[in-house]
XYZ file of C-alpha atoms in Angstrom:
312
model
C -28.019 26.785 117.419
C -24.671 28.358 116.475
C -25.654 31.683 118.079
C -26.632 29.921 121.296
C -23.287 28.144 121.368
C -21.385 31.407 120.896
C -23.348 33.185 123.665
C -22.931 30.308 126.099
C -19.190 30.210 125.417
C -18.925 33.910 126.160
C -20.777 33.643 129.496
C -18.676 30.657 130.557
C -15.470 32.609 129.877
C -16.899 35.635 131.672
C -17.753 33.593 134.785
C -14.296 32.036 134.797
C -12.706 35.471 134.578
C -14.857 36.850 137.444
C -14.056 33.824 139.570
C -10.336 34.297 138.971
C -10.496 37.952 139.986
C -12.569 37.193 143.095
C -10.236 34.404 144.150
C -7.228 36.716 143.858
C -8.858 39.311 146.098
C -9.090 41.975 143.439
C -12.907 42.293 143.591
C -14.991 43.608 146.462
C -17.912 41.175 146.765
C -19.893 43.498 149.077
C -21.848 45.387 146.473
C -24.204 48.083 147.840
C -25.394 49.691 144.636
C -26.793 47.796 141.638
C -25.387 50.472 139.357
C -21.917 50.032 140.840
C -22.292 46.313 140.438
C -23.041 46.728 136.761
C -19.991 48.988 136.357
C -17.771 46.442 138.090
C -19.193 43.651 135.969
C -18.538 45.646 132.806
C -14.954 46.276 133.876
C -14.388 42.549 134.199
C -14.984 41.904 130.495
C -11.666 41.556 128.639
C -11.226 44.195 125.951
C -10.088 41.661 123.376
C -13.073 39.322 123.730
C -15.352 39.511 120.694
C -18.842 38.253 121.446
C -19.764 37.420 117.900
C -16.498 35.582 117.147
C -15.925 31.934 117.925
C -12.205 32.702 118.371
C -11.134 34.065 121.724
C -8.683 36.948 121.462
C -7.340 37.836 124.913
C -6.145 41.326 125.740
C -2.550 42.162 126.488
C -3.055 42.155 130.250
C -5.551 39.318 130.327
C -4.996 36.281 132.492
C -5.671 34.279 129.315
C -2.709 35.819 127.487
C -1.049 33.244 125.236
C 2.229 35.017 124.441
C 5.162 32.693 123.695
C 7.740 32.820 126.415
C 11.181 31.260 126.895
C 9.718 28.139 128.375
C 11.050 25.554 125.946
C 13.353 22.863 127.264
C 16.981 23.875 127.551
C 18.136 21.439 124.917
C 15.938 23.229 122.365
C 17.303 26.680 123.176
C 20.412 28.086 121.481
C 23.460 28.686 123.630
C 24.586 32.093 124.826
C 27.528 31.883 122.444
C 25.233 31.306 119.436
C 22.934 34.112 120.560
C 25.929 36.409 120.640
C 27.039 35.251 117.178
C 23.538 35.856 115.830
C 23.537 39.380 117.215
C 26.960 40.084 115.688
C 25.738 38.741 112.344
C 22.770 41.112 112.484
C 25.014 44.115 113.148
C 27.392 43.195 110.312
C 24.466 42.595 107.968
C 22.915 45.984 108.688
C 26.279 47.709 108.222
C 26.814 46.091 104.813
C 23.273 46.852 103.576
C 23.628 50.463 104.704
C 26.896 50.719 102.769
C 25.307 49.243 99.635
C 22.496 51.788 99.688
C 24.837 54.769 100.010
C 27.129 53.419 97.256
C 24.353 52.617 94.769
C 24.804 55.711 92.542
C 27.389 56.216 91.284
C 28.202 52.551 91.722
C 31.015 52.163 94.240
C 29.919 49.015 96.046
C 33.300 47.314 95.641
C 35.616 50.130 96.662
C 33.476 51.344 99.575
C 31.873 48.181 100.942
C 34.536 45.485 100.658
C 35.511 45.891 104.317
C 31.959 45.501 105.635
C 31.355 42.523 103.340
C 34.556 40.906 104.608
C 33.397 41.317 108.205
C 29.996 39.830 107.343
C 31.650 36.894 105.597
C 33.955 36.206 108.549
C 30.989 36.147 110.934
C 29.032 33.787 108.706
C 32.029 31.483 108.351
C 32.273 31.287 112.143
C 28.582 30.417 112.375
C 28.644 27.803 109.632
C 31.894 26.108 110.622
C 32.195 22.848 112.552
C 34.462 24.401 115.140
C 33.098 24.370 118.654
C 32.735 27.572 120.609
C 32.749 28.011 124.398
C 31.064 25.112 126.112
C 31.451 22.911 123.012
C 28.654 24.834 121.296
C 28.307 24.665 117.501
C 25.990 27.218 115.917
C 25.719 25.692 112.464
C 22.777 23.441 113.186
C 20.945 25.698 115.629
C 21.154 28.865 113.491
C 21.267 27.549 109.915
C 19.357 24.261 109.836
C 16.830 24.309 112.641
C 13.835 25.458 110.546
C 12.502 25.361 107.011
C 13.098 29.062 106.298
C 16.810 29.034 107.219
C 16.731 32.815 107.492
C 20.397 33.389 108.339
C 21.499 31.361 105.326
C 18.965 33.132 103.097
C 20.079 36.599 104.169
C 23.746 35.844 103.614
C 23.055 34.200 100.240
C 21.348 37.360 99.010
C 24.331 39.508 99.970
C 26.719 36.986 98.459
C 24.756 37.072 95.214
C 25.080 40.875 95.043
C 28.832 40.615 95.599
C 29.176 37.931 92.936
C 27.156 39.819 90.313
C 29.236 42.928 90.994
C 32.418 40.891 90.284
C 34.082 42.674 93.176
C 36.548 39.819 93.649
C 38.337 41.027 90.499
C 38.993 44.448 92.061
C 39.730 43.443 95.672
C 42.796 41.651 96.992
C 42.517 38.352 98.816
C 41.146 38.524 102.324
C 39.313 41.784 101.565
C 42.389 43.807 102.440
C 42.378 46.564 99.806
C 41.794 47.464 96.158
C 44.084 45.885 93.592
C 46.838 47.953 91.979
C 45.099 47.839 88.586
C 41.884 49.149 90.115
C 43.593 52.014 91.924
C 45.518 52.959 88.763
C 42.329 52.971 86.712
C 40.466 55.112 89.271
C 43.375 57.553 89.295
C 43.248 57.794 85.492
C 39.492 58.401 85.636
C 40.043 61.222 88.123
C 42.611 62.809 85.812
C 40.189 62.625 82.891
C 37.294 64.127 84.877
C 39.600 66.904 86.133
C 40.501 67.719 82.534
C 36.796 67.832 81.633
C 35.992 70.197 84.505
C 38.855 72.525 83.644
C 37.554 73.281 80.142
C 33.829 72.502 80.391
C 32.873 76.199 80.798
C 34.714 77.225 77.643
C 34.732 75.990 74.096
C 34.012 72.287 73.878
C 36.257 71.970 70.830
C 39.185 73.031 72.995
C 38.148 70.490 75.623
C 38.120 67.734 73.048
C 41.575 68.749 71.908
C 43.114 69.162 75.368
C 41.620 65.995 76.907
C 41.993 63.743 73.870
C 45.252 62.160 75.012
C 44.020 61.490 78.569
C 40.702 60.088 77.407
C 42.397 57.895 74.804
C 44.737 56.476 77.444
C 41.761 55.707 79.674
C 40.048 53.769 76.896
C 43.184 51.765 76.175
C 43.595 50.940 79.858
C 39.972 49.788 80.066
C 40.427 47.554 77.020
C 43.480 45.884 78.579
C 41.672 45.303 81.859
C 38.718 43.839 79.981
C 41.058 41.430 78.219
C 42.720 40.462 81.512
C 39.359 39.975 83.286
C 40.112 42.529 85.997
C 36.913 44.555 85.689
C 34.257 44.998 88.360
C 31.011 46.963 88.430
C 32.725 50.077 89.816
C 35.129 50.264 86.867
C 32.427 49.521 84.304
C 30.126 52.221 85.664
C 32.942 54.797 85.864
C 33.928 54.096 82.259
C 30.333 54.344 81.032
C 29.832 57.684 82.769
C 33.085 59.053 81.335
C 32.128 57.977 77.828
C 28.723 59.628 78.145
C 30.382 62.886 79.181
C 32.839 62.715 76.280
C 30.391 61.854 73.518
C 27.000 63.205 74.616
C 27.690 66.214 76.829
C 30.798 67.562 75.124
C 30.148 66.055 71.651
C 33.749 64.924 71.337
C 34.981 62.147 69.086
C 38.187 60.927 67.533
C 38.878 58.331 64.836
C 39.996 55.072 66.236
C 43.224 53.711 64.813
C 41.798 50.337 63.992
C 39.338 51.900 61.547
C 42.123 52.719 59.058
C 42.981 49.102 58.138
C 39.284 48.250 58.117
C 38.600 50.968 55.554
C 41.593 49.868 53.467
C 40.514 46.236 53.396
C 36.913 47.182 52.624
C 38.007 49.365 49.709
C 40.199 46.600 48.297
C 37.352 44.092 48.513
C 35.040 46.563 46.782
C 37.320 47.041 43.765
C 38.493 43.428 43.609
C 35.767 42.239 41.150
C 36.499 45.169 38.835
C 40.226 44.414 38.877
C 39.573 40.737 38.229
C 37.354 41.264 35.186
C 39.649 43.933 33.742
C 42.732 41.737 34.028
C 40.872 38.789 32.502
C 39.801 40.883 29.539
C 43.337 42.152 28.856
C 44.829 38.695 29.177
C 42.343 37.181 26.741
C 43.075 39.852 24.138
C 46.809 39.180 24.225
C 46.465 35.428 23.849
C 43.669 35.254 21.394
C 43.930 32.036 19.412
C 44.779 32.412 15.752
C 42.986 30.309 13.153
C 45.183 27.707 11.454
C 44.394 27.336 7.697
C 45.004 23.757 6.274
C 47.325 23.379 3.274
C 45.677 22.860 -0.029
C 45.585 19.175 -1.017
C 47.595 18.080 -4.079
C 45.784 17.358 -7.292
C 44.684 13.905 -8.236
C 47.173 13.823 -11.152
C 50.139 14.520 -8.966
C 49.139 11.799 -6.603
C 48.774 9.387 -9.487
C 52.235 10.113 -10.823
C 53.746 9.580 -7.428
C 52.098 6.195 -7.152
C 53.400 5.168 -10.612
C 56.923 6.128 -9.682
C 56.794 4.077 -6.592
C 55.494 1.066 -8.398
C-alpha cells in the first residue's frame, strides 16, 4: 500500500510538471517518433525527484523550487542602515580574528590587536545602543534580539572574553589609543635583554651570564613591581616567561637572589635555637644550685630543764 502511494504521488507530480511545460509553450506536442517522445518525456523528469522517497526534493531550476526569497513583509525586514551596520561589524570581526591568529605565538594580542578590537567594540556599541540611525532606525532589537541564537551578541561576547582573559586593559590606555608607558618601558627592557643574549650566545655562556646579569636582574625587578601594581597583561607575562627560559634553560645562567640571605640567616638561627636554649639552662642551673641547710643540734634535756627552773 505504501509503495502504491509513493508511485502514484510520483506520477501526479510528473503530470503536473508536463502540464506546466506544455502550457508555457516549451514542449512541442506534435510528436512524430515514439522514441523521441520517450526522450522528451525523460527530459521532463526533475533531476532532484527521488522515486523511492516520500519527500520531494526539487532541482535548482525546477518550477517547484522552494528557495527562501526576500518576500517577507517590510516591517519584518531590517533597515538599510542596520544592514550596513551588520556588514561593517562582519568586516571588523574578521579583521580582529585575523590579527589574533597572527599574534598567537609569541603572544602579542594586546600590543598588535588593540586597534582592531577598539574598532570592533565601537561598531558593536553603535549596534546595541538606543540611539536612532537614519530614518529613526534602531538596530539593537533587529540584530541582537530577533532570534534565539543572537549570533551577533554571541560572536562579540567570544571576542570580549578573549580580551578580558588576556587582561589587555592593563596594558592599553583608555579608548584603545596606545600602549601604556609602563608596558612600553617593559618591552624596551626586554629588547635590551634579548639583544645582550644574542651578542654573546655564540661564545662562552659563562661570559653571557656575567655580561647580561645586570640587565636581566633589572628586568626581573621591573616585572615584580608591575605584578604588584597590577599592570601586567598576557603579552608581558609571555615575554617574561620566554626570557626566563632562555636565561635558565638555554644558557644555564643563575644568580643568588638577595632575599635568600636573610632567609638562610633566620633558618640557621632557628636551627641552633634549641641547642642554645638547653645549654644556657644547664649553665644557669649549675650556678644557682641550691645548697642544703643543716639544722642546728637541739640542746640537751638537762639544759632545757635548768632553764625552766631559772624561770620559775
